[in-house]
Amino acid sequence: MNIESILTNLRVLWRTDRIIADIRMRHLLVGLALRALAALIAGFGLLMLELAAYFALVQVWSAISAAAALGAVNLAIAAVLFVLASRSPAGRELELATEIHDTSVEALQVEARALQSQLSGMIHHPLNGVLPSLIVPLITVIIRSLKTRAAPSAATTAAPQK
């Protein structure tokens, strides 16, 4: 378990999530723009069809057929744009970003499993985790206590000899 590797993986995960979101947002905006254009053209087509119906009531067939043909062409263009807008091609950028994202998630899962095993080991055997950090201070305390006991006993034995 290395904190730096966890932080690195989290940074990579954050950056790839931003890249994926940016790519998806660009695709959504392009699709939305194409749909808006298709809706505008469909509106023009509808106006032309309405104009054709008006000419059908007022004029001779030549004006009617021209307006109807223009309306039909506008509707065909709008249909093609709607089909293009509904197709969102996944580019190589999105595939690469998704692959890096999956790799960083897997690395974080490995780090989490290692941390979990360390914590479960400390819970089942708490002295195994605490004992190495306590051995050195315990040895120094024992040595100091032995030195302080040895110093007064040496002073008491030296005093009666005078």
Tab-separated table of N, CA and C in Angstrom:
chain	number	residue	atom	x	y	z
A	1	MET	N	0.850	-1.176	0.000
A	1	MET	CA	0.000	0.000	0.000
A	1	MET	C	0.895	1.238	0.000
A	2	ASN	N	0.822	1.985	-1.039
A	2	ASN	CA	1.626	3.178	-1.181
A	2	ASN	C	0.675	4.352	-1.391
A	3	ILE	N	0.766	5.340	-0.529
A	3	ILE	CA	-0.146	6.486	-0.606
A	3	ILE	C	0.070	7.262	-1.898
A	4	GLU	N	1.333	7.361	-2.327
A	4	GLU	CA	1.608	8.103	-3.570
A	4	GLU	C	1.000	7.417	-4.785
A	5	SER	N	1.051	6.100	-4.806
A	5	SER	CA	0.445	5.395	-5.946
A	5	SER	C	-1.078	5.531	-5.921
A	6	ILE	N	-1.656	5.553	-4.736
A	6	ILE	CA	-3.108	5.767	-4.634
A	6	ILE	C	-3.459	7.154	-5.143
A	7	LEU	N	-2.699	8.157	-4.722
A	7	LEU	CA	-2.973	9.516	-5.181
A	7	LEU	C	-2.756	9.657	-6.681
A	8	THR	N	-1.721	9.007	-7.207
A	8	THR	CA	-1.477	9.049	-8.648
A	8	THR	C	-2.632	8.411	-9.403
A	9	ASN	N	-3.096	7.270	-8.918
A	9	ASN	CA	-4.220	6.610	-9.568
A	9	ASN	C	-5.488	7.445	-9.481
A	10	LEU	N	-5.683	8.117	-8.357
A	10	LEU	CA	-6.858	8.991	-8.239
A	10	LEU	C	-6.762	10.177	-9.194
A	11	ARG	N	-5.545	10.748	-9.342
A	11	ARG	CA	-5.364	11.845	-10.296
A	11	ARG	C	-5.630	11.379	-11.728
A	12	VAL	N	-5.120	10.223	-12.073
A	12	VAL	CA	-5.343	9.678	-13.415
A	12	VAL	C	-6.823	9.418	-13.636
A	13	LEU	N	-7.474	8.870	-12.629
A	13	LEU	CA	-8.908	8.614	-12.722
A	13	LEU	C	-9.680	9.909	-12.914
A	14	TRP	N	-9.312	10.944	-12.167
A	14	TRP	CA	-9.982	12.238	-12.282
A	14	TRP	C	-9.783	12.831	-13.674
A	15	ARG	N	-8.552	12.793	-14.161
A	15	ARG	CA	-8.266	13.371	-15.482
A	15	ARG	C	-8.982	12.609	-16.590
A	16	THR	N	-8.972	11.291	-16.536
A	16	THR	CA	-9.657	10.526	-17.575
A	16	THR	C	-11.157	10.722	-17.520
A	17	ASP	N	-11.701	10.864	-16.316
A	17	ASP	CA	-13.138	11.164	-16.228
A	17	ASP	C	-13.448	12.505	-16.875
A	18	ARG	N	-12.570	13.488	-16.670
A	18	ARG	CA	-12.782	14.793	-17.314
A	18	ARG	C	-12.662	14.686	-18.826
A	19	ILE	N	-11.694	13.917	-19.308
A	19	ILE	CA	-11.530	13.754	-20.754
A	19	ILE	C	-12.737	13.049	-21.356
A	20	ILE	N	-13.193	11.995	-20.696
A	20	ILE	CA	-14.368	11.270	-21.189
A	20	ILE	C	-15.580	12.177	-21.206
A	21	ALA	N	-15.762	12.944	-20.143
A	21	ALA	CA	-16.908	13.866	-20.096
A	21	ALA	C	-16.802	14.926	-21.179
A	22	ASP	N	-15.589	15.422	-21.435
A	22	ASP	CA	-15.397	16.429	-22.483
A	22	ASP	C	-15.717	15.863	-23.866
A	23	ILE	N	-15.246	14.650	-24.129
A	23	ILE	CA	-15.513	14.020	-25.429
A	23	ILE	C	-17.008	13.788	-25.612
A	24	ARG	N	-17.641	13.273	-24.583
A	24	ARG	CA	-19.090	13.028	-24.676
A	24	ARG	C	-19.859	14.329	-24.831
A	25	MET	N	-19.401	15.377	-24.145
A	25	MET	CA	-20.083	16.672	-24.256
A	25	MET	C	-19.957	17.222	-25.665
A	26	ARG	N	-18.756	17.089	-26.266
A	26	ARG	CA	-18.588	17.552	-27.645
A	26	ARG	C	-19.505	16.800	-28.601
A	27	HIS	N	-19.605	15.482	-28.423
A	27	HIS	CA	-20.486	14.695	-29.283
A	27	HIS	C	-21.948	15.092	-29.081
A	28	LEU	N	-22.319	15.336	-27.840
A	28	LEU	CA	-23.695	15.760	-27.575
A	28	LEU	C	-23.989	17.122	-28.182
A	29	LEU	N	-23.025	18.046	-28.098
A	29	LEU	CA	-23.238	19.370	-28.671
A	29	LEU	C	-23.343	19.327	-30.188
A	30	VAL	N	-22.501	18.508	-30.820
A	30	VAL	CA	-22.576	18.372	-32.277
A	30	VAL	C	-23.916	17.760	-32.665
A	31	GLY	N	-24.320	16.730	-31.948
A	31	GLY	CA	-25.618	16.111	-32.218
A	31	GLY	C	-26.762	17.073	-32.008
A	32	LEU	N	-26.670	17.879	-30.954
A	32	LEU	CA	-27.710	18.861	-30.689
A	32	LEU	C	-27.760	19.926	-31.776
A	33	ALA	N	-26.590	20.372	-32.225
A	33	ALA	CA	-26.556	21.380	-33.295
A	33	ALA	C	-27.153	20.818	-34.587
A	34	LEU	N	-26.809	19.561	-34.916
A	34	LEU	CA	-27.379	18.954	-36.113
A	34	LEU	C	-28.887	18.764	-35.993
A	35	ARG	N	-29.344	18.396	-34.797
A	35	ARG	CA	-30.796	18.249	-34.597
A	35	ARG	C	-31.504	19.590	-34.701
A	36	ALA	N	-30.881	20.647	-34.170
A	36	ALA	CA	-31.485	21.980	-34.276
A	36	ALA	C	-31.560	22.424	-35.733
A	37	LEU	N	-30.485	22.172	-36.479
A	37	LEU	CA	-30.500	22.514	-37.897
A	37	LEU	C	-31.555	21.701	-38.642
A	38	ALA	N	-31.653	20.420	-38.310
A	38	ALA	CA	-32.666	19.573	-38.936
A	38	ALA	C	-34.076	20.055	-38.583
A	39	ALA	N	-34.267	20.486	-37.346
A	39	ALA	CA	-35.580	21.005	-36.949
A	39	ALA	C	-35.897	22.299	-37.690
A	40	LEU	N	-34.889	23.141	-37.876
A	40	LEU	CA	-35.096	24.383	-38.623
A	40	LEU	C	-35.478	24.097	-40.075
A	41	ILE	N	-34.747	23.162	-40.687
A	41	ILE	CA	-35.045	22.806	-42.072
A	41	ILE	C	-36.422	22.135	-42.163
A	42	ALA	N	-36.745	21.298	-41.174
A	42	ALA	CA	-38.086	20.683	-41.163
A	42	ALA	C	-39.162	21.751	-41.019
A	43	GLY	N	-38.889	22.777	-40.233
A	43	GLY	CA	-39.842	23.890	-40.119
A	43	GLY	C	-40.024	24.595	-41.447
A	44	PHE	N	-38.908	24.824	-42.153
A	44	PHE	CA	-39.017	25.414	-43.490
A	44	PHE	C	-39.787	24.495	-44.440
A	45	GLY	N	-39.527	23.198	-44.318
A	45	GLY	CA	-40.261	22.240	-45.153
A	45	GLY	C	-41.752	22.272	-44.869
A	46	LEU	N	-42.079	22.366	-43.609
A	46	LEU	CA	-43.501	22.454	-43.235
A	46	LEU	C	-44.120	23.738	-43.762
A	47	LEU	N	-43.370	24.836	-43.674
A	47	LEU	CA	-43.888	26.093	-44.236
A	47	LEU	C	-44.096	25.981	-45.745
A	48	MET	N	-43.154	25.305	-46.415
A	48	MET	CA	-43.301	25.132	-47.866
A	48	MET	C	-44.511	24.250	-48.193
A	49	LEU	N	-44.727	23.222	-47.384
A	49	LEU	CA	-45.901	22.379	-47.617
A	49	LEU	C	-47.201	23.166	-47.372
A	50	GLU	N	-47.158	24.000	-46.347
A	50	GLU	CA	-48.328	24.853	-46.114
A	50	GLU	C	-48.512	25.849	-47.258
A	51	LEU	N	-47.400	26.385	-47.732
A	51	LEU	CA	-47.464	27.289	-48.874
A	51	LEU	C	-47.990	26.559	-50.110
A	52	ALA	N	-47.570	25.293	-50.252
A	52	ALA	CA	-48.069	24.486	-51.372
A	52	ALA	C	-49.582	24.270	-51.257
A	53	ALA	N	-50.048	24.016	-50.051
A	53	ALA	CA	-51.499	23.856	-49.873
A	53	ALA	C	-52.224	25.163	-50.196
A	54	TYR	N	-51.629	26.264	-49.806
A	54	TYR	CA	-52.230	27.565	-50.127
A	54	TYR	C	-52.287	27.764	-51.638
A	55	PHE	N	-51.152	27.456	-52.305
A	55	PHE	CA	-51.130	27.607	-53.771
A	55	PHE	C	-52.116	26.638	-54.437
A	56	ALA	N	-52.342	25.481	-53.810
A	56	ALA	CA	-53.296	24.538	-54.374
A	56	ALA	C	-54.692	25.126	-54.391
A	57	LEU	N	-54.965	25.926	-53.393
A	57	LEU	CA	-56.294	26.526	-53.355
A	57	LEU	C	-56.402	27.767	-54.243
A	58	VAL	N	-55.310	28.451	-54.483
A	58	VAL	CA	-55.363	29.734	-55.167
A	58	VAL	C	-54.848	29.666	-56.605
A	59	GLN	N	-53.810	28.972	-56.854
A	59	GLN	CA	-53.102	29.044	-58.139
A	59	GLN	C	-53.281	27.779	-58.973
A	60	VAL	N	-52.565	27.792	-60.032
A	60	VAL	CA	-52.534	26.665	-60.959
A	60	VAL	C	-51.535	25.636	-60.445
A	61	TRP	N	-51.524	24.459	-60.981
A	61	TRP	CA	-50.713	23.368	-60.490
A	61	TRP	C	-49.204	23.610	-60.588
A	62	SER	N	-48.708	24.440	-61.421
A	62	SER	CA	-47.259	24.620	-61.544
A	62	SER	C	-46.661	25.229	-60.283
A	63	ALA	N	-47.269	26.195	-59.677
A	63	ALA	CA	-46.768	26.777	-58.430
A	63	ALA	C	-46.895	25.788	-57.278
A	64	ILE	N	-47.944	25.003	-57.317
A	64	ILE	CA	-48.159	24.002	-56.269
A	64	ILE	C	-47.070	22.943	-56.304
A	65	SER	N	-46.810	22.436	-57.478
A	65	SER	CA	-45.812	21.369	-57.561
A	65	SER	C	-44.417	21.869	-57.186
A	66	ALA	N	-44.096	23.104	-57.496
A	66	ALA	CA	-42.786	23.664	-57.120
A	66	ALA	C	-42.649	23.789	-55.613
A	67	ALA	N	-43.653	24.301	-54.950
A	67	ALA	CA	-43.595	24.455	-53.493
A	67	ALA	C	-43.605	23.099	-52.804
A	68	ALA	N	-44.392	22.157	-53.343
A	68	ALA	CA	-44.440	20.819	-52.746
A	68	ALA	C	-43.101	20.113	-52.904
A	69	ALA	N	-42.485	20.253	-54.057
A	69	ALA	CA	-41.180	19.625	-54.270
A	69	ALA	C	-40.125	20.227	-53.348
A	70	LEU	N	-40.140	21.537	-53.164
A	70	LEU	CA	-39.194	22.186	-52.253
A	70	LEU	C	-39.426	21.735	-50.814
A	71	GLY	N	-40.675	21.614	-50.422
A	71	GLY	CA	-40.986	21.128	-49.071
A	71	GLY	C	-40.531	19.693	-48.872
A	72	ALA	N	-40.734	18.850	-49.887
A	72	ALA	CA	-40.306	17.452	-49.780
A	72	ALA	C	-38.780	17.351	-49.689
A	73	VAL	N	-38.072	18.162	-50.455
A	73	VAL	CA	-36.610	18.165	-50.390
A	73	VAL	C	-36.141	18.618	-49.009
A	74	ASN	N	-36.768	19.646	-48.452
A	74	ASN	CA	-36.394	20.124	-47.111
A	74	ASN	C	-36.624	19.046	-46.059
A	75	LEU	N	-37.730	18.346	-46.171
A	75	LEU	CA	-37.997	17.266	-45.215
A	75	LEU	C	-37.001	16.116	-45.378
A	76	ALA	N	-36.604	15.815	-46.593
A	76	ALA	CA	-35.608	14.762	-46.818
A	76	ALA	C	-34.259	15.147	-46.211
A	77	ILE	N	-33.873	16.406	-46.384
A	77	ILE	CA	-32.616	16.885	-45.788
A	77	ILE	C	-32.684	16.812	-44.268
A	78	ALA	N	-33.827	17.197	-43.700
A	78	ALA	CA	-33.993	17.132	-42.245
A	78	ALA	C	-33.909	15.691	-41.752
A	79	ALA	N	-34.482	14.752	-42.492
A	79	ALA	CA	-34.416	13.344	-42.098
A	79	ALA	C	-32.972	12.839	-42.123
A	80	VAL	N	-32.216	13.216	-43.136
A	80	VAL	CA	-30.813	12.806	-43.211
A	80	VAL	C	-30.021	13.388	-42.045
A	81	LEU	N	-30.265	14.631	-41.698
A	81	LEU	CA	-29.556	15.254	-40.571
A	81	LEU	C	-29.928	14.590	-39.246
A	82	PHE	N	-31.193	14.217	-39.079
A	82	PHE	CA	-31.590	13.512	-37.860
A	82	PHE	C	-30.886	12.161	-37.760
A	83	VAL	N	-30.749	11.459	-38.870
A	83	VAL	CA	-30.047	10.173	-38.860
A	83	VAL	C	-28.577	10.388	-38.509
A	84	LEU	N	-27.943	11.401	-39.085
A	84	LEU	CA	-26.542	11.698	-38.760
A	84	LEU	C	-26.366	12.114	-37.306
A	85	ALA	N	-27.321	12.852	-36.782
A	85	ALA	CA	-27.220	13.307	-35.389
A	85	ALA	C	-27.415	12.157	-34.412
A	86	SER	N	-28.221	11.177	-34.774
A	86	SER	CA	-28.460	10.067	-33.850
A	86	SER	C	-27.277	9.118	-33.777
A	87	ARG	N	-26.455	9.100	-34.826
A	87	ARG	CA	-25.232	8.293	-34.794
A	87	ARG	C	-24.145	9.080	-34.086
A	88	SER	N	-23.674	8.564	-32.970
A	88	SER	CA	-22.555	9.235	-32.290
A	88	SER	C	-21.341	8.320	-32.380
A	89	PRO	N	-20.434	8.603	-33.297
A	89	PRO	CA	-19.271	7.727	-33.456
A	89	PRO	C	-18.333	7.847	-32.265
A	90	ALA	N	-17.966	6.708	-31.726
A	90	ALA	CA	-17.004	6.700	-30.622
A	90	ALA	C	-15.608	6.728	-31.231
A	91	GLY	N	-14.910	7.787	-30.979
A	91	GLY	CA	-13.573	7.950	-31.551
A	91	GLY	C	-12.525	7.197	-30.776
A	92	ARG	N	-11.324	7.229	-31.315
A	92	ARG	CA	-10.198	6.575	-30.648
A	92	ARG	C	-9.874	7.261	-29.329
A	93	GLU	N	-10.142	8.565	-29.249
A	93	GLU	CA	-9.862	9.292	-28.005
A	93	GLU	C	-10.694	8.736	-26.857
A	94	LEU	N	-11.977	8.501	-27.139
A	94	LEU	CA	-12.866	7.981	-26.103
A	94	LEU	C	-12.451	6.573	-25.689
A	95	GLU	N	-12.060	5.741	-26.637
A	95	GLU	CA	-11.621	4.390	-26.311
A	95	GLU	C	-10.357	4.415	-25.459
A	96	LEU	N	-9.413	5.277	-25.806
A	96	LEU	CA	-8.173	5.390	-25.042
A	96	LEU	C	-8.447	5.898	-23.628
A	97	ALA	N	-9.271	6.924	-23.530
A	97	ALA	CA	-9.590	7.474	-22.207
A	97	ALA	C	-10.323	6.440	-21.358
A	98	THR	N	-11.208	5.671	-21.954
A	98	THR	CA	-11.928	4.636	-21.214
A	98	THR	C	-10.973	3.538	-20.757
A	99	GLU	N	-10.004	3.187	-21.595
A	99	GLU	CA	-9.017	2.174	-21.222
A	99	GLU	C	-8.154	2.641	-20.056
A	100	ILE	N	-7.694	3.888	-20.099
A	100	ILE	CA	-6.889	4.431	-18.994
A	100	ILE	C	-7.727	4.501	-17.723
A	101	HIS	N	-8.975	4.882	-17.863
A	101	HIS	CA	-9.887	4.953	-16.723
A	101	HIS	C	-10.034	3.579	-16.084
A	102	ASP	N	-10.261	2.554	-16.886
A	102	ASP	CA	-10.418	1.201	-16.354
A	102	ASP	C	-9.143	0.713	-15.675
A	103	THR	N	-7.988	1.052	-16.250
A	103	THR	CA	-6.709	0.657	-15.661
A	103	THR	C	-6.501	1.313	-14.297
A	104	SER	N	-6.832	2.590	-14.191
A	104	SER	CA	-6.650	3.274	-12.907
A	104	SER	C	-7.642	2.767	-11.870
A	105	VAL	N	-8.842	2.415	-12.288
A	105	VAL	CA	-9.812	1.838	-11.347
A	105	VAL	C	-9.316	0.491	-10.844
A	106	GLU	N	-8.756	-0.330	-11.741
A	106	GLU	CA	-8.204	-1.618	-11.325
A	106	GLU	C	-7.037	-1.435	-10.347
A	107	ALA	N	-6.177	-0.459	-10.612
A	107	ALA	CA	-5.054	-0.199	-9.708
A	107	ALA	C	-5.545	0.238	-8.339
A	108	LEU	N	-6.571	1.075	-8.326
A	108	LEU	CA	-7.138	1.499	-7.041
A	108	LEU	C	-7.771	0.315	-6.309
A	109	GLN	N	-8.381	-0.592	-7.025
A	109	GLN	CA	-8.962	-1.768	-6.387
A	109	GLN	C	-7.879	-2.656	-5.785
A	110	VAL	N	-6.748	-2.791	-6.484
A	110	VAL	CA	-5.633	-3.575	-5.949
A	110	VAL	C	-5.093	-2.928	-4.677
A	111	GLU	N	-4.937	-1.610	-4.693
A	111	GLU	CA	-4.455	-0.893	-3.504
A	111	GLU	C	-5.455	-1.030	-2.352
A	112	ALA	N	-6.736	-0.974	-2.663
A	112	ALA	CA	-7.757	-1.106	-1.618
A	112	ALA	C	-7.734	-2.511	-1.024
A	113	ARG	N	-7.531	-3.527	-1.869
A	113	ARG	CA	-7.447	-4.902	-1.349
A	113	ARG	C	-6.227	-5.066	-0.452
A	114	ALA	N	-5.093	-4.472	-0.835
A	114	ALA	CA	-3.888	-4.549	-0.011
A	114	ALA	C	-4.107	-3.863	1.329
A	115	LEU	N	-4.746	-2.711	1.299
A	115	LEU	CA	-5.051	-1.999	2.543
A	115	LEU	C	-6.006	-2.814	3.402
A	116	GLN	N	-6.985	-3.441	2.779
A	116	GLN	CA	-7.947	-4.252	3.522
A	116	GLN	C	-7.266	-5.445	4.172
A	117	SER	N	-6.349	-6.087	3.449
A	117	SER	CA	-5.643	-7.232	4.031
A	117	SER	C	-4.745	-6.794	5.186
A	118	GLN	N	-4.113	-5.627	5.068
A	118	GLN	CA	-3.291	-5.130	6.164
A	118	GLN	C	-4.146	-4.815	7.389
A	119	LEU	N	-5.284	-4.178	7.149
A	119	LEU	CA	-6.155	-3.838	8.270
A	119	LEU	C	-6.753	-5.081	8.907
A	120	SER	N	-7.131	-6.063	8.106
A	120	SER	CA	-7.689	-7.290	8.682
A	120	SER	C	-6.615	-8.046	9.458
A	121	GLY	N	-5.369	-7.991	8.979
A	121	GLY	CA	-4.271	-8.607	9.711
A	121	GLY	C	-4.034	-7.925	11.044
A	122	MET	N	-4.154	-6.609	11.080
A	122	MET	CA	-3.979	-5.877	12.337
A	122	MET	C	-5.134	-6.137	13.292
A	123	ILE	N	-6.334	-6.325	12.753
A	123	ILE	CA	-7.492	-6.587	13.619
A	123	ILE	C	-7.398	-7.988	14.217
A	124	HIS	N	-6.989	-8.991	13.418
A	124	HIS	CA	-6.893	-10.356	13.925
A	124	HIS	C	-5.694	-10.534	14.849
A	125	HIS	N	-4.590	-9.878	14.557
A	125	HIS	CA	-3.376	-9.968	15.364
A	125	HIS	C	-2.890	-8.545	15.650
A	126	PRO	N	-3.473	-7.879	16.640
A	126	PRO	CA	-3.116	-6.473	16.871
A	126	PRO	C	-1.667	-6.278	17.328
A	127	LEU	N	-1.080	-7.262	17.997
A	127	LEU	CA	0.301	-7.101	18.461
A	127	LEU	C	1.287	-7.147	17.292
A	128	ASN	N	0.937	-7.833	16.213
A	128	ASN	CA	1.837	-7.878	15.055
A	128	ASN	C	2.038	-6.487	14.468
A	129	GLY	N	1.024	-5.660	14.490
A	129	GLY	CA	1.153	-4.315	13.943
A	129	GLY	C	1.795	-3.351	14.925
A	130	VAL	N	1.571	-3.559	16.228
A	130	VAL	CA	2.050	-2.627	17.246
A	130	VAL	C	3.436	-3.006	17.759
A	131	LEU	N	3.723	-4.285	17.820
A	131	LEU	CA	4.958	-4.765	18.428
A	131	LEU	C	6.224	-4.222	17.781
A	132	PRO	N	6.365	-4.201	16.453
A	132	PRO	CA	7.613	-3.656	15.883
A	132	PRO	C	7.852	-2.193	16.232
A	133	SER	N	6.809	-1.434	16.357
A	133	SER	CA	7.013	-0.022	16.693
A	133	SER	C	7.262	0.178	18.186
A	134	LEU	N	6.942	-0.793	19.003
A	134	LEU	CA	7.148	-0.664	20.445
A	134	LEU	C	8.434	-1.323	20.946
A	135	ILE	N	9.061	-2.149	20.131
A	135	ILE	CA	10.237	-2.894	20.597
A	135	ILE	C	11.393	-1.960	20.957
A	136	VAL	N	11.720	-1.028	20.088
A	136	VAL	CA	12.859	-0.134	20.339
A	136	VAL	C	12.618	0.734	21.580
A	137	PRO	N	11.466	1.411	21.726
A	137	PRO	CA	11.272	2.181	22.961
A	137	PRO	C	11.258	1.308	24.216
A	138	LEU	N	10.715	0.106	24.110
A	138	LEU	CA	10.689	-0.786	25.257
A	138	LEU	C	12.094	-1.198	25.668
A	139	ILE	N	12.942	-1.493	24.707
A	139	ILE	CA	14.326	-1.889	25.012
A	139	ILE	C	15.077	-0.725	25.650
A	140	THR	N	14.887	0.488	25.148
A	140	THR	CA	15.571	1.642	25.756
A	140	THR	C	15.092	1.887	27.179
A	141	VAL	N	13.802	1.716	27.436
A	141	VAL	CA	13.289	1.883	28.811
A	141	VAL	C	13.883	0.835	29.735
A	142	ILE	N	13.959	-0.409	29.255
A	142	ILE	CA	14.526	-1.488	30.090
A	142	ILE	C	15.998	-1.218	30.384
A	143	ILE	N	16.757	-0.793	29.368
A	143	ILE	CA	18.179	-0.512	29.567
A	143	ILE	C	18.376	0.637	30.540
A	144	ARG	N	17.585	1.697	30.415
A	144	ARG	CA	17.702	2.839	31.344
A	144	ARG	C	17.344	2.430	32.771
A	145	SER	N	16.305	1.612	32.890
A	145	SER	CA	15.933	1.193	34.257
A	145	SER	C	17.010	0.299	34.864
A	146	LEU	N	17.646	-0.534	34.062
A	146	LEU	CA	18.733	-1.365	34.577
A	146	LEU	C	19.940	-0.509	34.952
A	147	LYS	N	20.234	0.540	34.161
A	147	LYS	CA	21.356	1.435	34.467
A	147	LYS	C	21.095	2.200	35.763
A	148	THR	N	19.871	2.686	35.943
A	148	THR	CA	19.581	3.459	37.155
A	148	THR	C	19.609	2.561	38.384
A	149	ARG	N	19.211	1.306	38.256
A	149	ARG	CA	19.283	0.383	39.401
A	149	ARG	C	20.743	0.013	39.688
A	150	ALA	N	21.523	-0.111	38.644
A	150	ALA	CA	22.935	-0.482	38.818
A	150	ALA	C	23.714	0.677	39.434
A	151	ALA	N	23.406	1.918	39.114
A	151	ALA	CA	24.134	3.071	39.645
A	151	ALA	C	23.900	3.235	41.142
A	152	PRO	N	22.667	3.180	41.670
A	152	PRO	CA	22.523	3.298	43.136
A	152	PRO	C	23.129	2.115	43.893
A	153	SER	N	23.046	0.921	43.359
A	153	SER	CA	23.631	-0.225	44.067
A	153	SER	C	25.162	-0.125	44.096
A	154	ALA	N	25.776	0.428	43.052
A	154	ALA	CA	27.224	0.624	43.035
A	154	ALA	C	27.609	1.723	44.018
A	155	ALA	N	26.775	2.734	44.174
A	155	ALA	CA	27.055	3.824	45.131
A	155	ALA	C	26.929	3.311	46.561
A	156	THR	N	25.990	2.450	46.836
A	156	THR	CA	25.829	1.920	48.189
A	156	THR	C	26.968	0.974	48.531
A	157	THR	N	27.467	0.233	47.622
A	157	THR	CA	28.579	-0.665	47.921
A	157	THR	C	29.877	0.112	48.073
A	158	ALA	N	30.016	1.246	47.378
A	158	ALA	CA	31.232	2.036	47.487
A	158	ALA	C	31.241	2.836	48.782
A	159	ALA	N	30.147	3.233	49.365
A	159	ALA	CA	30.093	4.040	50.573
A	159	ALA	C	30.544	3.269	51.790
A	160	PRO	N	30.188	2.028	52.066
A	160	PRO	CA	30.675	1.339	53.257
A	160	PRO	C	32.171	1.035	53.241
A	161	GLN	N	32.815	1.028	52.118
A	161	GLN	CA	34.239	0.700	52.070
A	161	GLN	C	35.070	1.837	52.660
A	162	LYS	N	34.611	3.021	52.822
A	162	LYS	CA	35.428	4.106	53.344
A	162	LYS	C	35.620	3.917	54.762
